[in-house]
Amino acid sequence: MLRVNNLKAAYGKVEALHGVSFHVERGEIVTLIGANGAGKSTTLKALMRLTPPESPTVTGGDIIFEGRSILGLEGHTVVDKLKMTLVPEGRHIFGNLTVMENLTLAAWTRRHESSKKDLEHIFDLFPRLAERARQRSDTLSGGEQQMLAVGRALMTKCAVLLLDEPSMGLAPLIMYDMFRTLKQLNSEGLTIIVVEQNAKLALQVADRGYVLNTGEVVAEGTGEDLLQRPEIKSAYLGG
Ligand SMILES: Nc1ncnc2c1ncn2[C@@H]1O[C@H](COP(=O)(O)OP(=O)(O)O)[C@@H](O)[C@H]1O
Ligand SMILES: [Mg+2]
């Protein structure tokens, strides 16, 4: 479905991706793991066709979605037409709005289409959001804010969900819950690309993974395979 070929990307004159290649099939969970600064967020921003200065300029290679290059597309087209949605690092929810307002606002791309069913589904997945529907979002816990960020992404009716470090700052139990929910969404048909510094957790749920190191893919394999490899264990899984 998605094929990234020898992608190079830069911030100004500084190249951050030096030729990254990977692919994602429909229905998969694929993870990109790697240390801080490896280029994980840069890769997601390039996929979403986000623009400078916060996002990189693609300087080489290609991103192919269902057989066609998407390098010429703008970010909103990627969301509207390709049905790809990013849950960015740091969540970026509207703190001064309630949970419900954040969710309904996210359905703007769909205009007249009813979003009631999707709201119900999101509240089924995350009952805590239902309990807190009228609460201001900046009063939620970190875990609840991450649930809201994912819920908001789902309101766009995306087919491909990209997540940037969803486990960041969460207590272990909340992290496991979040990944269990991602697995459930995947079993319902959602394709997932998840970027993580918590490599162990990500590889446990992913079908396949790629290891990024300073702008390059240095290893790839099934989640299980990567979890077993001694060099991955020592470098990324805490020995
Ligand atoms: N907005 C930016 N401007 C300039 N350089 C950036 C910017 N964002 C990231 N970088 C640089 O690009 C490289 C990759 O960063 P990033 O993709 O954020 O890594 P990761 O998400 O894996 O931690 C790093 O060297 C980082 O300093
Ligand atoms: Mg990052």
PDB file of C-alpha atoms and ligand atoms in Angstrom:
ATOM      1  CA  MET A   1       0.000   0.000   0.000  1.00  0.00           C
ATOM      2  CA  LEU A   2       2.738   2.406   1.000  1.00  0.00           C
ATOM      3  CA  ARG A   3       6.309   2.237  -0.207  1.00  0.00           C
ATOM      4  CA  VAL A   4       9.047   4.623   0.838  1.00  0.00           C
ATOM      5  CA  ASN A   5      12.005   4.444  -1.524  1.00  0.00           C
ATOM      6  CA  ASN A   6      15.405   5.805  -0.587  1.00  0.00           C
ATOM      7  CA  LEU A   7      13.820   8.846   1.045  1.00  0.00           C
ATOM      8  CA  LYS A   8      16.066  11.787   1.772  1.00  0.00           C
ATOM      9  CA  ALA A   9      14.786  14.742   3.768  1.00  0.00           C
ATOM     10  CA  ALA A  10      16.364  17.872   5.183  1.00  0.00           C
ATOM     11  CA  TYR A  11      15.698  20.806   7.467  1.00  0.00           C
ATOM     12  CA  GLY A  12      17.243  23.671   5.561  1.00  0.00           C
ATOM     13  CA  LYS A  13      20.670  22.465   4.533  1.00  0.00           C
ATOM     14  CA  VAL A  14      20.862  19.768   7.182  1.00  0.00           C
ATOM     15  CA  GLU A  15      19.935  16.320   5.916  1.00  0.00           C
ATOM     16  CA  ALA A  16      17.986  14.279   8.496  1.00  0.00           C
ATOM     17  CA  LEU A  17      17.064  11.227   6.388  1.00  0.00           C
ATOM     18  CA  HIS A  18      19.832   9.794   4.215  1.00  0.00           C
ATOM     19  CA  GLY A  19      17.894   7.266   2.151  1.00  0.00           C
ATOM     20  CA  VAL A  20      15.169   5.539   4.168  1.00  0.00           C
ATOM     21  CA  SER A  21      13.287   2.644   2.570  1.00  0.00           C
ATOM     22  CA  PHE A  22      10.398   0.643   3.983  1.00  0.00           C
ATOM     23  CA  HIS A  23       6.971  -0.553   3.018  1.00  0.00           C
ATOM     24  CA  VAL A  24       3.617  -1.048   4.679  1.00  0.00           C
ATOM     25  CA  GLU A  25       0.901  -3.396   3.494  1.00  0.00           C
ATOM     26  CA  ARG A  26      -2.769  -2.734   4.133  1.00  0.00           C
ATOM     27  CA  GLY A  27      -3.829  -4.219   7.455  1.00  0.00           C
ATOM     28  CA  GLU A  28      -0.357  -4.302   8.968  1.00  0.00           C
ATOM     29  CA  ILE A  29       1.062  -2.764  12.103  1.00  0.00           C
ATOM     30  CA  VAL A  30       4.531  -1.540  11.217  1.00  0.00           C
ATOM     31  CA  THR A  31       6.819   0.104  13.719  1.00  0.00           C
ATOM     32  CA  LEU A  32       9.820   2.364  13.229  1.00  0.00           C
ATOM     33  CA  ILE A  33      12.039   2.223  16.266  1.00  0.00           C
ATOM     34  CA  GLY A  34      15.267   3.983  17.096  1.00  0.00           C
ATOM     35  CA  ALA A  35      16.950   6.347  19.491  1.00  0.00           C
ATOM     36  CA  ASN A  36      16.152  10.017  19.961  1.00  0.00           C
ATOM     37  CA  GLY A  37      17.176  11.926  16.829  1.00  0.00           C
ATOM     38  CA  ALA A  38      17.164   8.868  14.534  1.00  0.00           C
ATOM     39  CA  GLY A  39      14.660  10.442  12.132  1.00  0.00           C
ATOM     40  CA  LYS A  40      11.435   8.748  13.180  1.00  0.00           C
ATOM     41  CA  SER A  41       9.311  11.895  13.483  1.00  0.00           C
ATOM     42  CA  THR A  42      10.887  13.310  10.331  1.00  0.00           C
ATOM     43  CA  THR A  43       9.766  10.217   8.432  1.00  0.00           C
ATOM     44  CA  LEU A  44       6.165  10.539   9.645  1.00  0.00           C
ATOM     45  CA  LYS A  45       6.055  14.254   8.818  1.00  0.00           C
ATOM     46  CA  ALA A  46       7.365  13.546   5.326  1.00  0.00           C
ATOM     47  CA  LEU A  47       4.680  10.869   4.844  1.00  0.00           C
ATOM     48  CA  MET A  48       1.986  13.344   5.912  1.00  0.00           C
ATOM     49  CA  ARG A  49       3.397  15.928   3.458  1.00  0.00           C
ATOM     50  CA  LEU A  50       3.734  18.483   6.235  1.00  0.00           C
ATOM     51  CA  THR A  51       5.704  21.567   5.313  1.00  0.00           C
ATOM     52  CA  PRO A  52       8.735  23.505   6.622  1.00  0.00           C
ATOM     53  CA  PRO A  53       9.895  24.983   8.913  1.00  0.00           C
ATOM     54  CA  GLU A  54       8.679  22.432  11.512  1.00  0.00           C
ATOM     55  CA  SER A  55       8.629  19.675   8.914  1.00  0.00           C
ATOM     56  CA  PRO A  56      11.344  18.565   6.501  1.00  0.00           C
ATOM     57  CA  THR A  57      11.753  19.087   2.788  1.00  0.00           C
ATOM     58  CA  VAL A  58      12.021  15.877   0.800  1.00  0.00           C
ATOM     59  CA  THR A  59      15.234  16.145  -1.212  1.00  0.00           C
ATOM     60  CA  GLY A  60      15.400  12.687  -2.770  1.00  0.00           C
ATOM     61  CA  GLY A  61      13.675   9.363  -3.193  1.00  0.00           C
ATOM     62  CA  ASP A  62       9.932   8.851  -3.295  1.00  0.00           C
ATOM     63  CA  ILE A  63       6.815   7.995  -1.311  1.00  0.00           C
ATOM     64  CA  ILE A  64       4.465   5.740  -3.257  1.00  0.00           C
ATOM     65  CA  PHE A  65       0.884   5.236  -2.096  1.00  0.00           C
ATOM     66  CA  GLU A  66      -1.034   2.555  -3.991  1.00  0.00           C
ATOM     67  CA  GLY A  67       1.270   2.836  -6.961  1.00  0.00           C
ATOM     68  CA  ARG A  68       1.488   6.639  -7.194  1.00  0.00           C
ATOM     69  CA  SER A  69       3.953   9.166  -5.884  1.00  0.00           C
ATOM     70  CA  ILE A  70       2.424  11.423  -3.240  1.00  0.00           C
ATOM     71  CA  LEU A  71       5.307  13.901  -3.151  1.00  0.00           C
ATOM     72  CA  GLY A  72       3.223  16.421  -5.086  1.00  0.00           C
ATOM     73  CA  LEU A  73       0.292  16.275  -2.651  1.00  0.00           C
ATOM     74  CA  GLU A  74      -0.440  18.739   0.116  1.00  0.00           C
ATOM     75  CA  GLY A  75      -1.005  17.682   3.706  1.00  0.00           C
ATOM     76  CA  HIS A  76      -4.773  18.172   3.653  1.00  0.00           C
ATOM     77  CA  THR A  77      -5.092  15.926   0.591  1.00  0.00           C
ATOM     78  CA  VAL A  78      -3.165  13.192   2.357  1.00  0.00           C
ATOM     79  CA  VAL A  79      -5.719  13.346   5.175  1.00  0.00           C
ATOM     80  CA  ASP A  80      -8.846  13.785   3.017  1.00  0.00           C
ATOM     81  CA  LYS A  81      -8.086  11.546   0.067  1.00  0.00           C
ATOM     82  CA  LEU A  82      -5.500   9.005   1.198  1.00  0.00           C
ATOM     83  CA  LYS A  83      -7.170   8.738   4.613  1.00  0.00           C
ATOM     84  CA  MET A  84      -3.903   8.930   6.503  1.00  0.00           C
ATOM     85  CA  THR A  85      -3.991  10.665   9.891  1.00  0.00           C
ATOM     86  CA  LEU A  86      -1.137  11.469  12.255  1.00  0.00           C
ATOM     87  CA  VAL A  87      -1.297  11.492  16.032  1.00  0.00           C
ATOM     88  CA  PRO A  88       1.660  13.798  16.587  1.00  0.00           C
ATOM     89  CA  GLU A  89       4.219  13.604  19.331  1.00  0.00           C
ATOM     90  CA  GLY A  90       2.962  15.579  22.323  1.00  0.00           C
ATOM     91  CA  ARG A  91      -0.677  15.010  21.325  1.00  0.00           C
ATOM     92  CA  HIS A  92      -1.604  18.632  20.480  1.00  0.00           C
ATOM     93  CA  ILE A  93      -5.147  18.489  21.742  1.00  0.00           C
ATOM     94  CA  PHE A  94      -7.010  21.718  22.473  1.00  0.00           C
ATOM     95  CA  GLY A  95      -6.646  22.023  26.239  1.00  0.00           C
ATOM     96  CA  ASN A  96      -9.235  24.761  26.645  1.00  0.00           C
ATOM     97  CA  LEU A  97     -11.896  22.683  24.881  1.00  0.00           C
ATOM     98  CA  THR A  98     -13.787  19.732  26.359  1.00  0.00           C
ATOM     99  CA  VAL A  99     -13.205  16.128  25.337  1.00  0.00           C
ATOM    100  CA  MET A 100     -16.407  16.180  23.279  1.00  0.00           C
ATOM    101  CA  GLU A 101     -15.466  19.444  21.567  1.00  0.00           C
ATOM    102  CA  ASN A 102     -12.049  18.058  20.623  1.00  0.00           C
ATOM    103  CA  LEU A 103     -13.679  14.978  19.115  1.00  0.00           C
ATOM    104  CA  THR A 104     -16.431  16.728  17.176  1.00  0.00           C
ATOM    105  CA  LEU A 105     -14.042  19.371  15.882  1.00  0.00           C
ATOM    106  CA  ALA A 106     -11.912  16.603  14.408  1.00  0.00           C
ATOM    107  CA  ALA A 107     -14.771  15.464  12.197  1.00  0.00           C
ATOM    108  CA  TRP A 108     -14.557  18.722  10.221  1.00  0.00           C
ATOM    109  CA  THR A 109     -12.973  16.999   7.227  1.00  0.00           C
ATOM    110  CA  ARG A 110     -16.188  15.032   6.752  1.00  0.00           C
ATOM    111  CA  ARG A 111     -18.556  17.993   6.749  1.00  0.00           C
ATOM    112  CA  HIS A 112     -22.129  16.650   6.522  1.00  0.00           C
ATOM    113  CA  GLU A 113     -21.480  13.013   7.230  1.00  0.00           C
ATOM    114  CA  SER A 114     -22.798  11.786  10.566  1.00  0.00           C
ATOM    115  CA  SER A 115     -20.170  11.111  13.170  1.00  0.00           C
ATOM    116  CA  LYS A 116     -22.421   9.688  15.884  1.00  0.00           C
ATOM    117  CA  LYS A 117     -21.425   6.064  15.217  1.00  0.00           C
ATOM    118  CA  ASP A 118     -17.753   6.956  15.360  1.00  0.00           C
ATOM    119  CA  LEU A 119     -18.206   8.783  18.634  1.00  0.00           C
ATOM    120  CA  GLU A 120     -19.896   5.706  20.074  1.00  0.00           C
ATOM    121  CA  HIS A 121     -17.070   3.492  18.865  1.00  0.00           C
ATOM    122  CA  ILE A 122     -14.449   5.799  20.370  1.00  0.00           C
ATOM    123  CA  PHE A 123     -16.305   5.850  23.685  1.00  0.00           C
ATOM    124  CA  ASP A 124     -16.457   2.024  23.560  1.00  0.00           C
ATOM    125  CA  LEU A 125     -12.710   1.865  23.003  1.00  0.00           C
ATOM    126  CA  PHE A 126     -11.975   4.481  25.655  1.00  0.00           C
ATOM    127  CA  PRO A 127     -14.749   4.485  28.293  1.00  0.00           C
ATOM    128  CA  ARG A 128     -12.788   7.045  30.315  1.00  0.00           C
ATOM    129  CA  LEU A 129     -13.323   9.563  27.536  1.00  0.00           C
ATOM    130  CA  ALA A 130     -17.076   8.992  27.744  1.00  0.00           C
ATOM    131  CA  GLU A 131     -16.973   9.622  31.494  1.00  0.00           C
ATOM    132  CA  ARG A 132     -15.044  12.811  30.898  1.00  0.00           C
ATOM    133  CA  ALA A 133     -16.828  14.034  27.771  1.00  0.00           C
ATOM    134  CA  ARG A 134     -17.682  17.443  29.256  1.00  0.00           C
ATOM    135  CA  GLN A 135     -14.398  17.924  31.058  1.00  0.00           C
ATOM    136  CA  ARG A 136     -11.803  20.420  29.827  1.00  0.00           C
ATOM    137  CA  SER A 137      -9.072  18.471  28.070  1.00  0.00           C
ATOM    138  CA  ASP A 138      -6.203  20.139  29.943  1.00  0.00           C
ATOM    139  CA  THR A 139      -7.538  18.582  33.160  1.00  0.00           C
ATOM    140  CA  LEU A 140      -7.106  15.030  31.789  1.00  0.00           C
ATOM    141  CA  SER A 141      -4.241  12.755  32.828  1.00  0.00           C
ATOM    142  CA  GLY A 142      -1.469  12.065  30.303  1.00  0.00           C
ATOM    143  CA  GLY A 143      -2.985   8.697  29.445  1.00  0.00           C
ATOM    144  CA  GLU A 144      -6.428  10.191  28.926  1.00  0.00           C
ATOM    145  CA  GLN A 145      -4.967  12.930  26.715  1.00  0.00           C
ATOM    146  CA  GLN A 146      -3.303  10.264  24.581  1.00  0.00           C
ATOM    147  CA  MET A 147      -6.643   8.422  24.330  1.00  0.00           C
ATOM    148  CA  LEU A 148      -8.232  11.686  23.223  1.00  0.00           C
ATOM    149  CA  ALA A 149      -5.512  12.249  20.627  1.00  0.00           C
ATOM    150  CA  VAL A 150      -6.143   8.784  19.186  1.00  0.00           C
ATOM    151  CA  GLY A 151      -9.914   9.247  19.411  1.00  0.00           C
ATOM    152  CA  ARG A 152      -9.627  12.527  17.579  1.00  0.00           C
ATOM    153  CA  ALA A 153      -7.605  10.877  14.825  1.00  0.00           C
ATOM    154  CA  LEU A 154     -10.262   8.170  14.485  1.00  0.00           C
ATOM    155  CA  MET A 155     -12.926  10.863  13.996  1.00  0.00           C
ATOM    156  CA  THR A 156     -11.295  11.611  10.634  1.00  0.00           C
ATOM    157  CA  LYS A 157     -12.304   8.074   9.554  1.00  0.00           C
ATOM    158  CA  CYS A 158      -8.740   7.316   8.611  1.00  0.00           C
ATOM    159  CA  ALA A 159      -7.654   4.038   7.023  1.00  0.00           C
ATOM    160  CA  VAL A 160      -4.037   4.486   8.021  1.00  0.00           C
ATOM    161  CA  LEU A 161      -3.153   5.758  11.479  1.00  0.00           C
ATOM    162  CA  LEU A 162       0.331   7.138  12.111  1.00  0.00           C
ATOM    163  CA  LEU A 163       1.368   7.557  15.730  1.00  0.00           C
ATOM    164  CA  ASP A 164       4.448   9.369  16.960  1.00  0.00           C
ATOM    165  CA  GLU A 165       5.605   8.000  20.339  1.00  0.00           C
ATOM    166  CA  PRO A 166       2.173   7.182  21.771  1.00  0.00           C
ATOM    167  CA  SER A 167       3.747   5.718  24.926  1.00  0.00           C
ATOM    168  CA  MET A 168       5.689   8.895  25.745  1.00  0.00           C
ATOM    169  CA  GLY A 169       5.263   9.898  29.383  1.00  0.00           C
ATOM    170  CA  LEU A 170       2.728   7.191  30.199  1.00  0.00           C
ATOM    171  CA  ALA A 171       2.841   4.784  33.143  1.00  0.00           C
ATOM    172  CA  PRO A 172       3.500   1.157  32.051  1.00  0.00           C
ATOM    173  CA  LEU A 173      -0.062  -0.095  32.598  1.00  0.00           C
ATOM    174  CA  ILE A 174      -1.536   2.787  30.605  1.00  0.00           C
ATOM    175  CA  MET A 175       1.011   2.116  27.844  1.00  0.00           C
ATOM    176  CA  TYR A 176      -0.010  -1.540  27.596  1.00  0.00           C
ATOM    177  CA  ASP A 177      -3.660  -0.520  27.467  1.00  0.00           C
ATOM    178  CA  MET A 178      -2.945   1.906  24.658  1.00  0.00           C
ATOM    179  CA  PHE A 179      -1.114  -0.725  22.612  1.00  0.00           C
ATOM    180  CA  ARG A 180      -3.857  -3.274  23.285  1.00  0.00           C
ATOM    181  CA  THR A 181      -6.347  -0.778  21.884  1.00  0.00           C
ATOM    182  CA  LEU A 182      -4.145  -0.189  18.839  1.00  0.00           C
ATOM    183  CA  LYS A 183      -4.079  -3.944  18.276  1.00  0.00           C
ATOM    184  CA  GLN A 184      -7.864  -4.038  18.481  1.00  0.00           C
ATOM    185  CA  LEU A 185      -8.210  -1.184  15.980  1.00  0.00           C
ATOM    186  CA  ASN A 186      -5.841  -3.057  13.694  1.00  0.00           C
ATOM    187  CA  SER A 187      -7.965  -6.207  13.949  1.00  0.00           C
ATOM    188  CA  GLU A 188     -10.915  -4.066  12.826  1.00  0.00           C
ATOM    189  CA  GLY A 189      -9.000  -3.201   9.656  1.00  0.00           C
ATOM    190  CA  LEU A 190      -6.962  -0.107  10.492  1.00  0.00           C
ATOM    191  CA  THR A 191      -3.422  -0.003   9.098  1.00  0.00           C
ATOM    192  CA  ILE A 192      -1.014   1.368  11.703  1.00  0.00           C
ATOM    193  CA  ILE A 193       2.441   2.917  11.481  1.00  0.00           C
ATOM    194  CA  VAL A 194       3.797   3.545  14.942  1.00  0.00           C
ATOM    195  CA  VAL A 195       7.026   5.263  15.849  1.00  0.00           C
ATOM    196  CA  GLU A 196       8.432   4.418  19.260  1.00  0.00           C
ATOM    197  CA  GLN A 197      11.408   4.787  21.512  1.00  0.00           C
ATOM    198  CA  ASN A 198       9.818   2.046  23.623  1.00  0.00           C
ATOM    199  CA  ALA A 199      11.031  -0.555  21.152  1.00  0.00           C
ATOM    200  CA  LYS A 200      10.108  -3.619  23.150  1.00  0.00           C
ATOM    201  CA  LEU A 201       6.441  -2.751  23.457  1.00  0.00           C
ATOM    202  CA  ALA A 202       6.199  -1.660  19.830  1.00  0.00           C
ATOM    203  CA  LEU A 203       7.862  -4.832  18.506  1.00  0.00           C
ATOM    204  CA  GLN A 204       5.560  -6.983  20.626  1.00  0.00           C
ATOM    205  CA  VAL A 205       2.473  -5.669  18.838  1.00  0.00           C
ATOM    206  CA  ALA A 206       3.899  -4.950  15.384  1.00  0.00           C
ATOM    207  CA  ASP A 207       3.809  -7.345  12.440  1.00  0.00           C
ATOM    208  CA  ARG A 208       7.073  -5.888  11.210  1.00  0.00           C
ATOM    209  CA  GLY A 209       9.594  -3.343  12.336  1.00  0.00           C
ATOM    210  CA  TYR A 210      12.391  -1.167  11.001  1.00  0.00           C
ATOM    211  CA  VAL A 211      15.251   0.156  13.080  1.00  0.00           C
ATOM    212  CA  LEU A 212      16.330   3.695  12.261  1.00  0.00           C
ATOM    213  CA  ASN A 213      19.727   5.014  13.218  1.00  0.00           C
ATOM    214  CA  THR A 214      20.797   8.574  12.334  1.00  0.00           C
ATOM    215  CA  GLY A 215      18.609   8.810   9.265  1.00  0.00           C
ATOM    216  CA  GLU A 216      19.108   5.279   7.948  1.00  0.00           C
ATOM    217  CA  VAL A 217      17.371   1.928   8.246  1.00  0.00           C
ATOM    218  CA  VAL A 218      19.883  -0.404   9.875  1.00  0.00           C
ATOM    219  CA  ALA A 219      17.708  -3.460  10.484  1.00  0.00           C
ATOM    220  CA  GLU A 220      14.304  -4.817   9.573  1.00  0.00           C
ATOM    221  CA  GLY A 221      12.256  -7.898  10.260  1.00  0.00           C
ATOM    222  CA  THR A 222       9.147  -9.217  11.915  1.00  0.00           C
ATOM    223  CA  GLY A 223       8.504  -7.943  15.411  1.00  0.00           C
ATOM    224  CA  GLU A 224       9.320 -11.369  16.837  1.00  0.00           C
ATOM    225  CA  ASP A 225      12.519 -11.659  14.826  1.00  0.00           C
ATOM    226  CA  LEU A 226      13.826  -8.240  15.892  1.00  0.00           C
ATOM    227  CA  LEU A 227      12.988  -8.954  19.543  1.00  0.00           C
ATOM    228  CA  GLN A 228      15.254 -12.031  19.407  1.00  0.00           C
ATOM    229  CA  ARG A 229      18.296 -10.504  17.692  1.00  0.00           C
ATOM    230  CA  PRO A 230      21.201 -10.002  20.091  1.00  0.00           C
ATOM    231  CA  GLU A 231      22.391  -6.752  18.461  1.00  0.00           C
ATOM    232  CA  ILE A 232      18.881  -5.268  18.677  1.00  0.00           C
ATOM    233  CA  LYS A 233      18.479  -6.470  22.244  1.00  0.00           C
ATOM    234  CA  SER A 234      21.681  -4.841  23.403  1.00  0.00           C
ATOM    235  CA  ALA A 235      21.196  -1.563  21.526  1.00  0.00           C
ATOM    236  CA  TYR A 236      17.434  -0.983  21.827  1.00  0.00           C
ATOM    237  CA  LEU A 237      15.814  -3.351  24.292  1.00  0.00           C
ATOM    238  CA  GLY A 238      17.915  -2.679  27.374  1.00  0.00           C
ATOM    239  CA  GLY A 239      20.165  -5.749  27.076  1.00  0.00           C
TER     240      GLY A 239
HETATM  241  N1  LIG B   1      12.352  21.338  12.975  1.00  0.00           N
HETATM  242  C1  LIG B   1      13.605  20.899  12.865  1.00  0.00           C
HETATM  243  N2  LIG B   1      14.590  21.718  12.413  1.00  0.00           N
HETATM  244  C2  LIG B   1      15.858  21.285  12.284  1.00  0.00           C
HETATM  245  N3  LIG B   1      16.277  20.042  12.555  1.00  0.00           N
HETATM  246  C3  LIG B   1      15.358  19.177  13.022  1.00  0.00           C
HETATM  247  C4  LIG B   1      13.987  19.549  13.198  1.00  0.00           C
HETATM  248  N4  LIG B   1      13.312  18.464  13.661  1.00  0.00           N
HETATM  249  C5  LIG B   1      14.221  17.472  13.763  1.00  0.00           C
HETATM  250  N5  LIG B   1      15.449  17.885  13.374  1.00  0.00           N
HETATM  251  C6  LIG B   1      16.685  17.065  13.328  1.00  0.00           C
HETATM  252  O1  LIG B   1      16.474  15.960  12.467  1.00  0.00           O
HETATM  253  C7  LIG B   1      17.041  14.781  13.020  1.00  0.00           C
HETATM  254  C8  LIG B   1      15.961  13.729  13.194  1.00  0.00           C
HETATM  255  O2  LIG B   1      15.031  14.188  14.157  1.00  0.00           O
HETATM  256  P1  LIG B   1      13.655  13.457  14.461  1.00  0.00           P
HETATM  257  O3  LIG B   1      13.049  12.988  13.207  1.00  0.00           O
HETATM  258  O4  LIG B   1      12.840  14.354  15.301  1.00  0.00           O
HETATM  259  O5  LIG B   1      14.143  12.188  15.315  1.00  0.00           O
HETATM  260  P2  LIG B   1      13.325  11.184  16.229  1.00  0.00           P
HETATM  261  O6  LIG B   1      11.875  11.441  16.019  1.00  0.00           O
HETATM  262  O7  LIG B   1      13.759   9.832  15.785  1.00  0.00           O
HETATM  263  O8  LIG B   1      13.747  11.462  17.630  1.00  0.00           O
HETATM  264  C9  LIG B   1      17.693  15.192  14.326  1.00  0.00           C
HETATM  265  O9  LIG B   1      19.054  15.414  14.069  1.00  0.00           O
HETATM  266  C10 LIG B   1      16.983  16.462  14.685  1.00  0.00           C
HETATM  267  O10 LIG B   1      17.824  17.317  15.433  1.00  0.00           O
HETATM  268 MG    MG B   2      10.448  11.986  17.381  1.00  0.00          MG
END
